[in-house]
XYZ file of C-alpha atoms in Angstrom:
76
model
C 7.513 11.724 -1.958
C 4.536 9.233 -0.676
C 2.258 7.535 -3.445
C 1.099 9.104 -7.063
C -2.211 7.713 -7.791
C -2.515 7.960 -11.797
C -5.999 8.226 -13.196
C -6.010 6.997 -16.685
C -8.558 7.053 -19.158
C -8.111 5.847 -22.960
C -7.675 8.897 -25.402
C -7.080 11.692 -22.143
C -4.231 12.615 -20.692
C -3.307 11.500 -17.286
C -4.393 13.105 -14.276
C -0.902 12.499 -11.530
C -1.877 13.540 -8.054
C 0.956 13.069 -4.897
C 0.039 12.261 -1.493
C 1.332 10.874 1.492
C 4.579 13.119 2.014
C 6.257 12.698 5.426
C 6.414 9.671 7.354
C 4.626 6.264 6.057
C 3.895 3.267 8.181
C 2.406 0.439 7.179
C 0.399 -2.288 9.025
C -1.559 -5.476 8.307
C -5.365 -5.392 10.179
C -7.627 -8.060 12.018
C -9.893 -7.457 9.065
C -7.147 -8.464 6.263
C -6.369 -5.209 5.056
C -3.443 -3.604 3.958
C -2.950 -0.306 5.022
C -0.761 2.737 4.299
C -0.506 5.861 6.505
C 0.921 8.941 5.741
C 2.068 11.284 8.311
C 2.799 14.829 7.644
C 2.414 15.759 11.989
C 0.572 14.678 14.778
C -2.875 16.204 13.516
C -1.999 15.557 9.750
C -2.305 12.335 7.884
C -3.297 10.033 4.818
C -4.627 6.585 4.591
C -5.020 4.130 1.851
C -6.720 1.300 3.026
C -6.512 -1.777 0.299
C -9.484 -3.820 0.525
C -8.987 -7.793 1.293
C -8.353 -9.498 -1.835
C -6.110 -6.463 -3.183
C -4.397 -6.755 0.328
C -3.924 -10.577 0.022
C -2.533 -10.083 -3.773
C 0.220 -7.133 -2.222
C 1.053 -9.573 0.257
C 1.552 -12.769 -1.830
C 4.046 -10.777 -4.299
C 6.382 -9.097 -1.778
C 6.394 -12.551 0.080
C 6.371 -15.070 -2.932
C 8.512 -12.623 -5.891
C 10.614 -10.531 -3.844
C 11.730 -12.485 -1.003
C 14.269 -15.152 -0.819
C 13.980 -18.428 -1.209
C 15.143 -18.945 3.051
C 12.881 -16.123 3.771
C 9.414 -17.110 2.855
C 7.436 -16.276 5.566
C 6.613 -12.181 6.400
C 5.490 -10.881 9.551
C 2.215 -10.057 8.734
């Protein structure tokens, strides 16, 4: 399975749709985006491209709450 993106909306049910199955790969742009890619073949694919300040909070957690104390620093 990719990514679920959840849309929720007080007093609805919600709406779950998949995407992204296959390979993912992830890089880090000149611009300061985040970016996911899904790849289902060679002509076939699905980005989600974070904007910057959603990018820099993504970023911040996985380097700052996940990592270890020693390993502070990420190669992005």
């Amino acid at each position: 399975m990719g990514a679920q993106i959840i849309k929720r909306q007080a007093g609805k049910i919600p709406k779950i749709s998949t995407i992204g199955e296959g390979v993912s790969q992830i890089s880090y742009n000149s611009d300061g985006r985040l970016i996911v890619r899904y790849i289902r073949n060679q002509n076939d694919d699905t980005l989600i491209i974070f904007d910057e300040r959603t990018s820099w909070l993504i970023k911040n957690f996985c380097q700052f709450s996940l990592g270890d104390s020693d390993r502070r620093e990420t190669l992005w």
